[in-house]
mmCIF file with all atom_site columns, C-alpha atoms in Angstrom:
data_model
loop_
_atom_site.group_PDB
_atom_site.id
_atom_site.type_symbol
_atom_site.label_atom_id
_atom_site.label_alt_id
_atom_site.label_comp_id
_atom_site.label_asym_id
_atom_site.label_entity_id
_atom_site.label_seq_id
_atom_site.pdbx_PDB_ins_code
_atom_site.Cartn_x
_atom_site.Cartn_y
_atom_site.Cartn_z
_atom_site.occupancy
_atom_site.B_iso_or_equiv
_atom_site.pdbx_formal_charge
_atom_site.auth_seq_id
_atom_site.auth_comp_id
_atom_site.auth_asym_id
_atom_site.auth_atom_id
_atom_site.pdbx_PDB_model_num
ATOM 1   C CA . LYS X 1 1   ? 0.000   0.000  0.000   1.00 86.00 ? 1   LYS X CA 1
ATOM 2   C CA . GLN X 1 2   ? 1.396   3.374  -1.026  1.00 92.00 ? 2   GLN X CA 1
ATOM 3   C CA . GLU X 1 3   ? 2.149   5.806  1.799   1.00 95.00 ? 3   GLU X CA 1
ATOM 4   C CA . VAL X 1 4   ? 3.022   9.439  1.137   1.00 97.00 ? 4   VAL X CA 1
ATOM 5   C CA . THR X 1 5   ? 4.713   11.828 3.551   1.00 97.00 ? 5   THR X CA 1
ATOM 6   C CA . GLN X 1 6   ? 5.128   15.552 3.055   1.00 96.00 ? 6   GLN X CA 1
ATOM 7   C CA . ILE X 1 7   ? 7.628   17.640 4.962   1.00 93.00 ? 7   ILE X CA 1
ATOM 8   C CA . PRO X 1 8   ? 7.290   20.212 6.410   1.00 93.00 ? 8   PRO X CA 1
ATOM 9   C CA . ALA X 1 9   ? 3.637   20.055 7.434   1.00 94.00 ? 9   ALA X CA 1
ATOM 10  C CA . ALA X 1 10  ? 3.529   23.842 7.708   1.00 95.00 ? 10  ALA X CA 1
ATOM 11  C CA . LEU X 1 11  ? 5.808   26.656 6.600   1.00 95.00 ? 11  LEU X CA 1
ATOM 12  C CA . SER X 1 12  ? 5.713   30.408 7.152   1.00 96.00 ? 12  SER X CA 1
ATOM 13  C CA . VAL X 1 13  ? 8.166   32.594 5.247   1.00 95.00 ? 13  VAL X CA 1
ATOM 14  C CA . PRO X 1 14  ? 8.620   36.248 4.269   1.00 96.00 ? 14  PRO X CA 1
ATOM 15  C CA . GLU X 1 15  ? 7.871   37.253 0.718   1.00 97.00 ? 15  GLU X CA 1
ATOM 16  C CA . GLY X 1 16  ? 10.680  36.733 -1.788  1.00 97.00 ? 16  GLY X CA 1
ATOM 17  C CA . GLU X 1 17  ? 12.187  33.566 -0.336  1.00 96.00 ? 17  GLU X CA 1
ATOM 18  C CA . ASN X 1 18  ? 12.908  30.488 -2.412  1.00 97.00 ? 18  ASN X CA 1
ATOM 19  C CA . LEU X 1 19  ? 11.139  27.427 -0.996  1.00 95.00 ? 19  LEU X CA 1
ATOM 20  C CA . VAL X 1 20  ? 11.544  23.665 -1.115  1.00 96.00 ? 20  VAL X CA 1
ATOM 21  C CA . LEU X 1 21  ? 8.643   21.346 -0.313  1.00 96.00 ? 21  LEU X CA 1
ATOM 22  C CA . ASN X 1 22  ? 9.411   17.660 0.084   1.00 97.00 ? 22  ASN X CA 1
ATOM 23  C CA . CYS X 1 23  ? 7.371   14.577 -0.733  1.00 97.00 ? 23  CYS X CA 1
ATOM 24  C CA . SER X 1 24  ? 8.377   10.955 -0.129  1.00 97.00 ? 24  SER X CA 1
ATOM 25  C CA . PHE X 1 25  ? 6.533   7.784  -1.080  1.00 97.00 ? 25  PHE X CA 1
ATOM 26  C CA . THR X 1 26  ? 7.048   4.144  -0.156  1.00 96.00 ? 26  THR X CA 1
ATOM 27  C CA . ASP X 1 27  ? 6.204   2.337  -3.421  1.00 93.00 ? 27  ASP X CA 1
ATOM 28  C CA . SER X 1 28  ? 8.470   3.448  -6.258  1.00 92.00 ? 28  SER X CA 1
ATOM 29  C CA . ALA X 1 29  ? 6.423   1.579  -8.899  1.00 92.00 ? 29  ALA X CA 1
ATOM 30  C CA . ILE X 1 30  ? 4.621   4.728  -9.938  1.00 93.00 ? 30  ILE X CA 1
ATOM 31  C CA . TYR X 1 31  ? 3.425   5.859  -13.347 1.00 91.00 ? 31  TYR X CA 1
ATOM 32  C CA . ASN X 1 32  ? 3.647   9.598  -12.670 1.00 92.00 ? 32  ASN X CA 1
ATOM 33  C CA . LEU X 1 33  ? 3.341   12.135 -9.872  1.00 95.00 ? 33  LEU X CA 1
ATOM 34  C CA . GLN X 1 34  ? 1.138   15.193 -9.635  1.00 95.00 ? 34  GLN X CA 1
ATOM 35  C CA . TRP X 1 35  ? 1.526   18.301 -7.473  1.00 97.00 ? 35  TRP X CA 1
ATOM 36  C CA . PHE X 1 36  ? -1.634  20.158 -6.503  1.00 96.00 ? 36  PHE X CA 1
ATOM 37  C CA . ARG X 1 37  ? -2.493  23.427 -4.823  1.00 97.00 ? 37  ARG X CA 1
ATOM 38  C CA . GLN X 1 38  ? -5.526  23.794 -2.558  1.00 95.00 ? 38  GLN X CA 1
ATOM 39  C CA . ASP X 1 39  ? -6.853  27.142 -1.374  1.00 94.00 ? 39  ASP X CA 1
ATOM 40  C CA . PRO X 1 40  ? -9.077  27.214 1.736   1.00 89.00 ? 40  PRO X CA 1
ATOM 41  C CA . GLY X 1 41  ? -12.582 25.928 0.996   1.00 85.00 ? 41  GLY X CA 1
ATOM 42  C CA . LYS X 1 42  ? -11.667 25.079 -2.581  1.00 87.00 ? 42  LYS X CA 1
ATOM 43  C CA . GLY X 1 43  ? -10.955 22.014 -4.649  1.00 89.00 ? 43  GLY X CA 1
ATOM 44  C CA . LEU X 1 44  ? -7.517  20.938 -5.870  1.00 93.00 ? 44  LEU X CA 1
ATOM 45  C CA . THR X 1 45  ? -5.778  22.684 -8.747  1.00 93.00 ? 45  THR X CA 1
ATOM 46  C CA . SER X 1 46  ? -3.163  20.742 -10.680 1.00 93.00 ? 46  SER X CA 1
ATOM 47  C CA . LEU X 1 47  ? 0.230   22.482 -10.764 1.00 96.00 ? 47  LEU X CA 1
ATOM 48  C CA . LEU X 1 48  ? 2.613   20.022 -12.362 1.00 95.00 ? 48  LEU X CA 1
ATOM 49  C CA . LEU X 1 49  ? 2.554   16.473 -13.662 1.00 93.00 ? 49  LEU X CA 1
ATOM 50  C CA . ILE X 1 50  ? 5.846   14.549 -13.874 1.00 94.00 ? 50  ILE X CA 1
ATOM 51  C CA . GLN X 1 51  ? 5.960   11.272 -15.769 1.00 91.00 ? 51  GLN X CA 1
ATOM 52  C CA . SER X 1 52  ? 8.046   8.469  -14.241 1.00 91.00 ? 52  SER X CA 1
ATOM 53  C CA . SER X 1 53  ? 10.543  8.782  -17.116 1.00 91.00 ? 53  SER X CA 1
ATOM 54  C CA . GLN X 1 54  ? 11.122  12.484 -16.401 1.00 92.00 ? 54  GLN X CA 1
ATOM 55  C CA . ARG X 1 55  ? 13.469  14.025 -13.862 1.00 93.00 ? 55  ARG X CA 1
ATOM 56  C CA . GLU X 1 56  ? 11.803  17.416 -13.605 1.00 94.00 ? 56  GLU X CA 1
ATOM 57  C CA . GLN X 1 57  ? 9.016   19.648 -14.842 1.00 94.00 ? 57  GLN X CA 1
ATOM 58  C CA . THR X 1 58  ? 8.779   23.441 -14.788 1.00 96.00 ? 58  THR X CA 1
ATOM 59  C CA . SER X 1 59  ? 5.922   25.925 -14.903 1.00 94.00 ? 59  SER X CA 1
ATOM 60  C CA . GLY X 1 60  ? 6.719   29.575 -14.287 1.00 96.00 ? 60  GLY X CA 1
ATOM 61  C CA . ARG X 1 61  ? 8.240   29.949 -10.814 1.00 97.00 ? 61  ARG X CA 1
ATOM 62  C CA . LEU X 1 62  ? 7.512   26.305 -9.993  1.00 97.00 ? 62  LEU X CA 1
ATOM 63  C CA . ASN X 1 63  ? 9.888   23.432 -10.578 1.00 97.00 ? 63  ASN X CA 1
ATOM 64  C CA . ALA X 1 64  ? 9.173   19.852 -9.556  1.00 97.00 ? 64  ALA X CA 1
ATOM 65  C CA . SER X 1 65  ? 11.752  17.081 -9.535  1.00 97.00 ? 65  SER X CA 1
ATOM 66  C CA . LEU X 1 66  ? 11.266  13.348 -9.271  1.00 97.00 ? 66  LEU X CA 1
ATOM 67  C CA . ASP X 1 67  ? 13.667  10.662 -8.070  1.00 95.00 ? 67  ASP X CA 1
ATOM 68  C CA . LYS X 1 68  ? 11.535  7.594  -8.589  1.00 93.00 ? 68  LYS X CA 1
ATOM 69  C CA . SER X 1 69  ? 14.078  5.047  -7.380  1.00 92.00 ? 69  SER X CA 1
ATOM 70  C CA . SER X 1 70  ? 14.475  6.744  -3.999  1.00 94.00 ? 70  SER X CA 1
ATOM 71  C CA . GLY X 1 71  ? 10.762  7.574  -3.697  1.00 95.00 ? 71  GLY X CA 1
ATOM 72  C CA . ARG X 1 72  ? 11.150  11.342 -3.537  1.00 97.00 ? 72  ARG X CA 1
ATOM 73  C CA . SER X 1 73  ? 9.804   14.430 -5.220  1.00 97.00 ? 73  SER X CA 1
ATOM 74  C CA . THR X 1 74  ? 10.535  18.077 -4.524  1.00 97.00 ? 74  THR X CA 1
ATOM 75  C CA . LEU X 1 75  ? 8.553   21.182 -5.376  1.00 97.00 ? 75  LEU X CA 1
ATOM 76  C CA . TYR X 1 76  ? 10.678  24.305 -5.650  1.00 97.00 ? 76  TYR X CA 1
ATOM 77  C CA . ILE X 1 77  ? 8.968   27.710 -5.532  1.00 97.00 ? 77  ILE X CA 1
ATOM 78  C CA . ALA X 1 78  ? 11.128  30.643 -6.587  1.00 97.00 ? 78  ALA X CA 1
ATOM 79  C CA . ALA X 1 79  ? 10.670  34.189 -5.291  1.00 97.00 ? 79  ALA X CA 1
ATOM 80  C CA . SER X 1 80  ? 7.598   33.374 -3.198  1.00 97.00 ? 80  SER X CA 1
ATOM 81  C CA . GLN X 1 81  ? 4.654   35.769 -3.137  1.00 97.00 ? 81  GLN X CA 1
ATOM 82  C CA . PRO X 1 82  ? 1.707   36.194 -0.723  1.00 97.00 ? 82  PRO X CA 1
ATOM 83  C CA . GLY X 1 83  ? -0.530  34.754 -3.455  1.00 96.00 ? 83  GLY X CA 1
ATOM 84  C CA . ASP X 1 84  ? 1.369   31.477 -3.153  1.00 97.00 ? 84  ASP X CA 1
ATOM 85  C CA . SER X 1 85  ? -0.162  30.939 0.305   1.00 97.00 ? 85  SER X CA 1
ATOM 86  C CA . ALA X 1 86  ? -2.089  27.672 0.117   1.00 97.00 ? 86  ALA X CA 1
ATOM 87  C CA . THR X 1 87  ? -1.767  23.971 0.893   1.00 97.00 ? 87  THR X CA 1
ATOM 88  C CA . TYR X 1 88  ? 0.424   22.005 -1.496  1.00 98.00 ? 88  TYR X CA 1
ATOM 89  C CA . LEU X 1 89  ? -0.269  18.308 -2.011  1.00 97.00 ? 89  LEU X CA 1
ATOM 90  C CA . CYS X 1 90  ? 1.720   15.660 -3.840  1.00 97.00 ? 90  CYS X CA 1
ATOM 91  C CA . ALA X 1 91  ? 0.166   12.493 -5.228  1.00 96.00 ? 91  ALA X CA 1
ATOM 92  C CA . PRO X 1 92  ? 2.009   9.612  -6.893  1.00 96.00 ? 92  PRO X CA 1
ATOM 93  C CA . ARG X 1 93  ? -0.065  7.603  -9.323  1.00 92.00 ? 93  ARG X CA 1
ATOM 94  C CA . ASN X 1 94  ? 0.199   3.882  -9.951  1.00 88.00 ? 94  ASN X CA 1
ATOM 95  C CA . ALA X 1 95  ? -0.409  1.947  -13.153 1.00 82.00 ? 95  ALA X CA 1
ATOM 96  C CA . GLY X 1 96  ? -4.003  1.354  -11.999 1.00 81.00 ? 96  GLY X CA 1
ATOM 97  C CA . ASN X 1 97  ? -4.601  5.101  -12.388 1.00 82.00 ? 97  ASN X CA 1
ATOM 98  C CA . MET X 1 98  ? -4.952  5.555  -8.631  1.00 87.00 ? 98  MET X CA 1
ATOM 99  C CA . LEU X 1 99  ? -3.561  8.606  -6.777  1.00 90.00 ? 99  LEU X CA 1
ATOM 100 C CA . THR X 1 100 ? -2.480  8.498  -3.158  1.00 94.00 ? 100 THR X CA 1
ATOM 101 C CA . PHE X 1 101 ? -2.151  11.824 -1.362  1.00 95.00 ? 101 PHE X CA 1
ATOM 102 C CA . GLY X 1 102 ? 0.166   13.050 1.325   1.00 92.00 ? 102 GLY X CA 1
ATOM 103 C CA . GLY X 1 103 ? -1.056  15.229 4.199   1.00 94.00 ? 103 GLY X CA 1
ATOM 104 C CA . GLY X 1 104 ? 0.087   18.388 2.444   1.00 96.00 ? 104 GLY X CA 1
ATOM 105 C CA . THR X 1 105 ? 2.291   21.365 3.310   1.00 97.00 ? 105 THR X CA 1
ATOM 106 C CA . ARG X 1 106 ? 0.455   24.486 4.494   1.00 96.00 ? 106 ARG X CA 1
ATOM 107 C CA . LEU X 1 107 ? 2.368   27.480 3.196   1.00 97.00 ? 107 LEU X CA 1
ATOM 108 C CA . MET X 1 108 ? 1.992   31.037 4.425   1.00 97.00 ? 108 MET X CA 1
ATOM 109 C CA . VAL X 1 109 ? 3.956   33.765 2.623   1.00 97.00 ? 109 VAL X CA 1
ATOM 110 C CA . LYS X 1 110 ? 3.960   37.031 4.578   1.00 97.00 ? 110 LYS X CA 1
ATOM 111 C CA . PRO X 1 111 ? 4.200   40.403 2.831   1.00 94.00 ? 111 PRO X CA 1
ATOM 112 C CA . GLU W 2 1   ? -13.671 23.184 -21.584 1.00 63.00 ? 1   GLU W CA 1
ATOM 113 C CA . ALA W 2 2   ? -16.076 22.686 -18.689 1.00 79.00 ? 2   ALA W CA 1
ATOM 114 C CA . GLY W 2 3   ? -14.557 21.365 -15.468 1.00 92.00 ? 3   GLY W CA 1
ATOM 115 C CA . VAL W 2 4   ? -15.779 18.766 -12.999 1.00 95.00 ? 4   VAL W CA 1
ATOM 116 C CA . ALA W 2 5   ? -19.142 19.839 -11.594 1.00 96.00 ? 5   ALA W CA 1
ATOM 117 C CA . GLN W 2 6   ? -20.298 18.927 -8.104  1.00 97.00 ? 6   GLN W CA 1
ATOM 118 C CA . SER W 2 7   ? -23.433 19.656 -6.098  1.00 97.00 ? 7   SER W CA 1
ATOM 119 C CA . PRO W 2 8   ? -24.453 20.640 -3.553  1.00 97.00 ? 8   PRO W CA 1
ATOM 120 C CA . ARG W 2 9   ? -21.498 22.756 -2.420  1.00 96.00 ? 9   ARG W CA 1
ATOM 121 C CA . TYR W 2 10  ? -22.621 22.701 1.205   1.00 97.00 ? 10  TYR W CA 1
ATOM 122 C CA . LYS W 2 11  ? -24.893 20.406 3.215   1.00 97.00 ? 11  LYS W CA 1
ATOM 123 C CA . ILE W 2 12  ? -25.745 20.348 6.914   1.00 98.00 ? 12  ILE W CA 1
ATOM 124 C CA . ILE W 2 13  ? -27.636 17.351 8.302   1.00 97.00 ? 13  ILE W CA 1
ATOM 125 C CA . GLU W 2 14  ? -28.355 15.681 11.620  1.00 97.00 ? 14  GLU W CA 1
ATOM 126 C CA . LYS W 2 15  ? -26.667 12.391 12.439  1.00 96.00 ? 15  LYS W CA 1
ATOM 127 C CA . ARG W 2 16  ? -28.531 9.328  11.205  1.00 96.00 ? 16  ARG W CA 1
ATOM 128 C CA . GLN W 2 17  ? -29.974 11.302 8.286   1.00 97.00 ? 17  GLN W CA 1
ATOM 129 C CA . SER W 2 18  ? -29.048 10.570 4.684   1.00 97.00 ? 18  SER W CA 1
ATOM 130 C CA . VAL W 2 19  ? -27.339 12.720 2.069   1.00 98.00 ? 19  VAL W CA 1
ATOM 131 C CA . ALA W 2 20  ? -26.418 12.398 -1.598  1.00 98.00 ? 20  ALA W CA 1
ATOM 132 C CA . PHE W 2 21  ? -23.752 14.147 -3.634  1.00 98.00 ? 21  PHE W CA 1
ATOM 133 C CA . TRP W 2 22  ? -23.662 14.423 -7.398  1.00 97.00 ? 22  TRP W CA 1
ATOM 134 C CA . CYS W 2 23  ? -20.729 14.691 -9.787  1.00 97.00 ? 23  CYS W CA 1
ATOM 135 C CA . ASN W 2 24  ? -20.517 15.373 -13.500 1.00 96.00 ? 24  ASN W CA 1
ATOM 136 C CA . PRO W 2 25  ? -16.999 14.680 -14.836 1.00 95.00 ? 25  PRO W CA 1
ATOM 137 C CA . ILE W 2 26  ? -15.204 16.322 -17.731 1.00 94.00 ? 26  ILE W CA 1
ATOM 138 C CA . SER W 2 27  ? -16.624 15.095 -21.029 1.00 92.00 ? 27  SER W CA 1
ATOM 139 C CA . GLY W 2 28  ? -14.806 12.043 -22.321 1.00 89.00 ? 28  GLY W CA 1
ATOM 140 C CA . HIS W 2 29  ? -13.068 11.186 -19.048 1.00 92.00 ? 29  HIS W CA 1
ATOM 141 C CA . ALA W 2 30  ? -13.567 7.487  -18.446 1.00 90.00 ? 30  ALA W CA 1
ATOM 142 C CA . THR W 2 31  ? -12.167 7.416  -14.902 1.00 92.00 ? 31  THR W CA 1
ATOM 143 C CA . LEU W 2 32  ? -14.040 9.026  -12.015 1.00 95.00 ? 32  LEU W CA 1
ATOM 144 C CA . TYR W 2 33  ? -12.951 9.206  -8.381  1.00 96.00 ? 33  TYR W CA 1
ATOM 145 C CA . TRP W 2 34  ? -14.578 10.129 -5.084  1.00 97.00 ? 34  TRP W CA 1
ATOM 146 C CA . TYR W 2 35  ? -12.265 11.318 -2.328  1.00 97.00 ? 35  TYR W CA 1
ATOM 147 C CA . GLN W 2 36  ? -13.012 12.219 1.297   1.00 97.00 ? 36  GLN W CA 1
ATOM 148 C CA . GLN W 2 37  ? -10.987 15.054 2.812   1.00 96.00 ? 37  GLN W CA 1
ATOM 149 C CA . ILE W 2 38  ? -11.204 15.615 6.551   1.00 95.00 ? 38  ILE W CA 1
ATOM 150 C CA . LEU W 2 39  ? -10.098 19.035 7.772   1.00 91.00 ? 39  LEU W CA 1
ATOM 151 C CA . GLY W 2 40  ? -6.319  19.279 7.963   1.00 89.00 ? 40  GLY W CA 1
ATOM 152 C CA . GLN W 2 41  ? -5.679  16.013 6.111   1.00 92.00 ? 41  GLN W CA 1
ATOM 153 C CA . GLY W 2 42  ? -4.962  14.982 2.547   1.00 93.00 ? 42  GLY W CA 1
ATOM 154 C CA . PRO W 2 43  ? -7.738  13.467 0.421   1.00 95.00 ? 43  PRO W CA 1
ATOM 155 C CA . LYS W 2 44  ? -8.476  9.769  0.896   1.00 95.00 ? 44  LYS W CA 1
ATOM 156 C CA . LEU W 2 45  ? -9.799  7.688  -1.995  1.00 95.00 ? 45  LEU W CA 1
ATOM 157 C CA . LEU W 2 46  ? -13.266 6.245  -1.394  1.00 97.00 ? 46  LEU W CA 1
ATOM 158 C CA . ILE W 2 47  ? -14.044 4.751  -4.787  1.00 96.00 ? 47  ILE W CA 1
ATOM 159 C CA . GLN W 2 48  ? -12.676 4.727  -8.339  1.00 94.00 ? 48  GLN W CA 1
ATOM 160 C CA . PHE W 2 49  ? -14.776 3.994  -11.425 1.00 94.00 ? 49  PHE W CA 1
ATOM 161 C CA . GLN W 2 50  ? -13.611 3.089  -14.896 1.00 91.00 ? 50  GLN W CA 1
ATOM 162 C CA . ASN W 2 51  ? -16.594 3.885  -17.116 1.00 87.00 ? 51  ASN W CA 1
ATOM 163 C CA . ASN W 2 52  ? -19.457 2.416  -15.037 1.00 84.00 ? 52  ASN W CA 1
ATOM 164 C CA . GLY W 2 53  ? -17.404 -0.349 -13.408 1.00 91.00 ? 53  GLY W CA 1
ATOM 165 C CA . VAL W 2 54  ? -15.764 -0.148 -9.968  1.00 93.00 ? 54  VAL W CA 1
ATOM 166 C CA . VAL W 2 55  ? -11.959 -0.359 -10.013 1.00 92.00 ? 55  VAL W CA 1
ATOM 167 C CA . ASP W 2 56  ? -11.336 0.115  -6.304  1.00 92.00 ? 56  ASP W CA 1
ATOM 168 C CA . ASP W 2 57  ? -13.670 0.618  -3.353  1.00 94.00 ? 57  ASP W CA 1
ATOM 169 C CA . SER W 2 58  ? -11.517 -0.902 -0.636  1.00 92.00 ? 58  SER W CA 1
ATOM 170 C CA . GLN W 2 59  ? -11.729 2.193  1.577   1.00 93.00 ? 59  GLN W CA 1
ATOM 171 C CA . LEU W 2 60  ? -15.451 2.822  1.131   1.00 95.00 ? 60  LEU W CA 1
ATOM 172 C CA . PRO W 2 61  ? -17.417 2.129  4.369   1.00 94.00 ? 61  PRO W CA 1
ATOM 173 C CA . LYS W 2 62  ? -19.944 -0.046 2.618   1.00 94.00 ? 62  LYS W CA 1
ATOM 174 C CA . ASP W 2 63  ? -22.264 -0.332 5.600   1.00 95.00 ? 63  ASP W CA 1
ATOM 175 C CA . ARG W 2 64  ? -23.224 3.319  5.138   1.00 97.00 ? 64  ARG W CA 1
ATOM 176 C CA . PHE W 2 65  ? -21.695 4.623  1.917   1.00 97.00 ? 65  PHE W CA 1
ATOM 177 C CA . SER W 2 66  ? -22.737 3.726  -1.618  1.00 97.00 ? 66  SER W CA 1
ATOM 178 C CA . ALA W 2 67  ? -21.814 5.083  -5.015  1.00 97.00 ? 67  ALA W CA 1
ATOM 179 C CA . GLU W 2 68  ? -22.934 4.504  -8.546  1.00 95.00 ? 68  GLU W CA 1
ATOM 180 C CA . ARG W 2 69  ? -22.025 5.731  -11.975 1.00 94.00 ? 69  ARG W CA 1
ATOM 181 C CA . LEU W 2 70  ? -24.851 5.115  -14.346 1.00 81.00 ? 70  LEU W CA 1
ATOM 182 C CA . LYS W 2 71  ? -24.101 5.048  -18.077 1.00 83.00 ? 71  LYS W CA 1
ATOM 183 C CA . GLY W 2 72  ? -20.448 5.761  -17.335 1.00 80.00 ? 72  GLY W CA 1
ATOM 184 C CA . VAL W 2 73  ? -20.934 9.524  -16.970 1.00 91.00 ? 73  VAL W CA 1
ATOM 185 C CA . ASP W 2 74  ? -22.488 11.165 -13.874 1.00 95.00 ? 74  ASP W CA 1
ATOM 186 C CA . SER W 2 75  ? -21.964 9.696  -10.443 1.00 97.00 ? 75  SER W CA 1
ATOM 187 C CA . THR W 2 76  ? -23.770 9.849  -7.114  1.00 97.00 ? 76  THR W CA 1
ATOM 188 C CA . LEU W 2 77  ? -22.285 9.228  -3.664  1.00 98.00 ? 77  LEU W CA 1
ATOM 189 C CA . LYS W 2 78  ? -24.755 8.483  -0.871  1.00 98.00 ? 78  LYS W CA 1
ATOM 190 C CA . ILE W 2 79  ? -24.312 8.293  2.890   1.00 97.00 ? 79  ILE W CA 1
ATOM 191 C CA . GLN W 2 80  ? -27.011 6.607  4.970   1.00 96.00 ? 80  GLN W CA 1
ATOM 192 C CA . PRO W 2 81  ? -27.112 6.911  7.932   1.00 96.00 ? 81  PRO W CA 1
ATOM 193 C CA . ALA W 2 82  ? -24.591 9.716  8.476   1.00 96.00 ? 82  ALA W CA 1
ATOM 194 C CA . LYS W 2 83  ? -22.286 9.805  11.517  1.00 96.00 ? 83  LYS W CA 1
ATOM 195 C CA . LEU W 2 84  ? -20.525 12.765 13.100  1.00 97.00 ? 84  LEU W CA 1
ATOM 196 C CA . GLU W 2 85  ? -17.176 11.537 11.744  1.00 96.00 ? 85  GLU W CA 1
ATOM 197 C CA . ASP W 2 86  ? -18.496 11.805 8.164   1.00 97.00 ? 86  ASP W CA 1
ATOM 198 C CA . SER W 2 87  ? -18.137 15.590 8.378   1.00 97.00 ? 87  SER W CA 1
ATOM 199 C CA . ALA W 2 88  ? -15.681 16.305 5.580   1.00 97.00 ? 88  ALA W CA 1
ATOM 200 C CA . VAL W 2 89  ? -15.335 17.632 2.059   1.00 96.00 ? 89  VAL W CA 1
ATOM 201 C CA . TYR W 2 90  ? -16.251 15.105 -0.628  1.00 98.00 ? 90  TYR W CA 1
ATOM 202 C CA . LEU W 2 91  ? -14.190 15.674 -3.742  1.00 97.00 ? 91  LEU W CA 1
ATOM 203 C CA . CYS W 2 92  ? -14.934 14.287 -7.170  1.00 97.00 ? 92  CYS W CA 1
ATOM 204 C CA . ALA W 2 93  ? -12.217 14.011 -9.800  1.00 95.00 ? 93  ALA W CA 1
ATOM 205 C CA . SER W 2 94  ? -11.974 12.680 -13.325 1.00 94.00 ? 94  SER W CA 1
ATOM 206 C CA . SER W 2 95  ? -9.158  11.760 -15.670 1.00 91.00 ? 95  SER W CA 1
ATOM 207 C CA . PRO W 2 96  ? -8.536  10.570 -19.194 1.00 86.00 ? 96  PRO W CA 1
ATOM 208 C CA . PRO W 2 97  ? -6.510  7.368  -19.631 1.00 78.00 ? 97  PRO W CA 1
ATOM 209 C CA . LEU W 2 98  ? -2.911  7.394  -18.376 1.00 71.00 ? 98  LEU W CA 1
ATOM 210 C CA . PRO W 2 99  ? -0.793  9.454  -18.550 1.00 72.00 ? 99  PRO W CA 1
ATOM 211 C CA . GLY W 2 100 ? -3.335  12.267 -18.345 1.00 79.00 ? 100 GLY W CA 1
ATOM 212 C CA . GLU W 2 101 ? -3.870  14.523 -15.375 1.00 86.00 ? 101 GLU W CA 1
ATOM 213 C CA . LEU W 2 102 ? -6.587  14.324 -12.763 1.00 89.00 ? 102 LEU W CA 1
ATOM 214 C CA . PHE W 2 103 ? -8.945  17.264 -12.501 1.00 93.00 ? 103 PHE W CA 1
ATOM 215 C CA . PHE W 2 104 ? -10.968 18.001 -9.367  1.00 94.00 ? 104 PHE W CA 1
ATOM 216 C CA . GLY W 2 105 ? -14.291 19.650 -8.717  1.00 95.00 ? 105 GLY W CA 1
ATOM 217 C CA . GLU W 2 106 ? -14.804 22.287 -6.026  1.00 94.00 ? 106 GLU W CA 1
ATOM 218 C CA . GLY W 2 107 ? -16.047 19.681 -3.551  1.00 95.00 ? 107 GLY W CA 1
ATOM 219 C CA . SER W 2 108 ? -19.144 19.217 -1.412  1.00 97.00 ? 108 SER W CA 1
ATOM 220 C CA . ARG W 2 109 ? -18.726 20.178 2.237   1.00 96.00 ? 109 ARG W CA 1
ATOM 221 C CA . LEU W 2 110 ? -20.760 18.037 4.638   1.00 97.00 ? 110 LEU W CA 1
ATOM 222 C CA . THR W 2 111 ? -21.408 18.962 8.253   1.00 97.00 ? 111 THR W CA 1
ATOM 223 C CA . VAL W 2 112 ? -23.083 16.327 10.422  1.00 97.00 ? 112 VAL W CA 1
ATOM 224 C CA . LEU W 2 113 ? -24.559 17.661 13.692  1.00 96.00 ? 113 LEU W CA 1
#
């Protein structure tokens, strides 16, 4: 059974800092991995999708890396802004098209 | 392109009452998921459909929860009777075949008093 851990659980930083959010998973037999953002009271918004054959994926100030063999993924946020405040969730996906979520990292970026 | 639609957005009921949530996935997405998200936790898969067949429902409390996906499109999740611990957001998601992304609806927030 896949288990996903996200560290840290919460993070509070001043605006402008570069951030690293960590995700680890126990079963490395994944098909891909998705990073999501969740604002309070809202659904999940997909940020990045990394296929198992890829090492990283970039979108704007976001960069996600994947080390499948060691069961780790990292989300890097450059030059953080108050609008980045949200919960970030990672979810590896197996060949059965099933996602398993971690507990998330609650990010607060202060002006 | 229309997203995943869910209703109702909010529901408050007394314990032992019943409730139903509806989901309309993105057109053409064969796979549909229902997740339960308790406050402060990540989403937990309740049931996964491929077209109108169940792929996984191992974490669905079948004594009180049921779900169906008629004609392989819309889906309904029902809870009967509800317990206090069922208070959560119920998220519906859909996806095309691998390696496509999952897309989520806004969720249905249930409060059981």
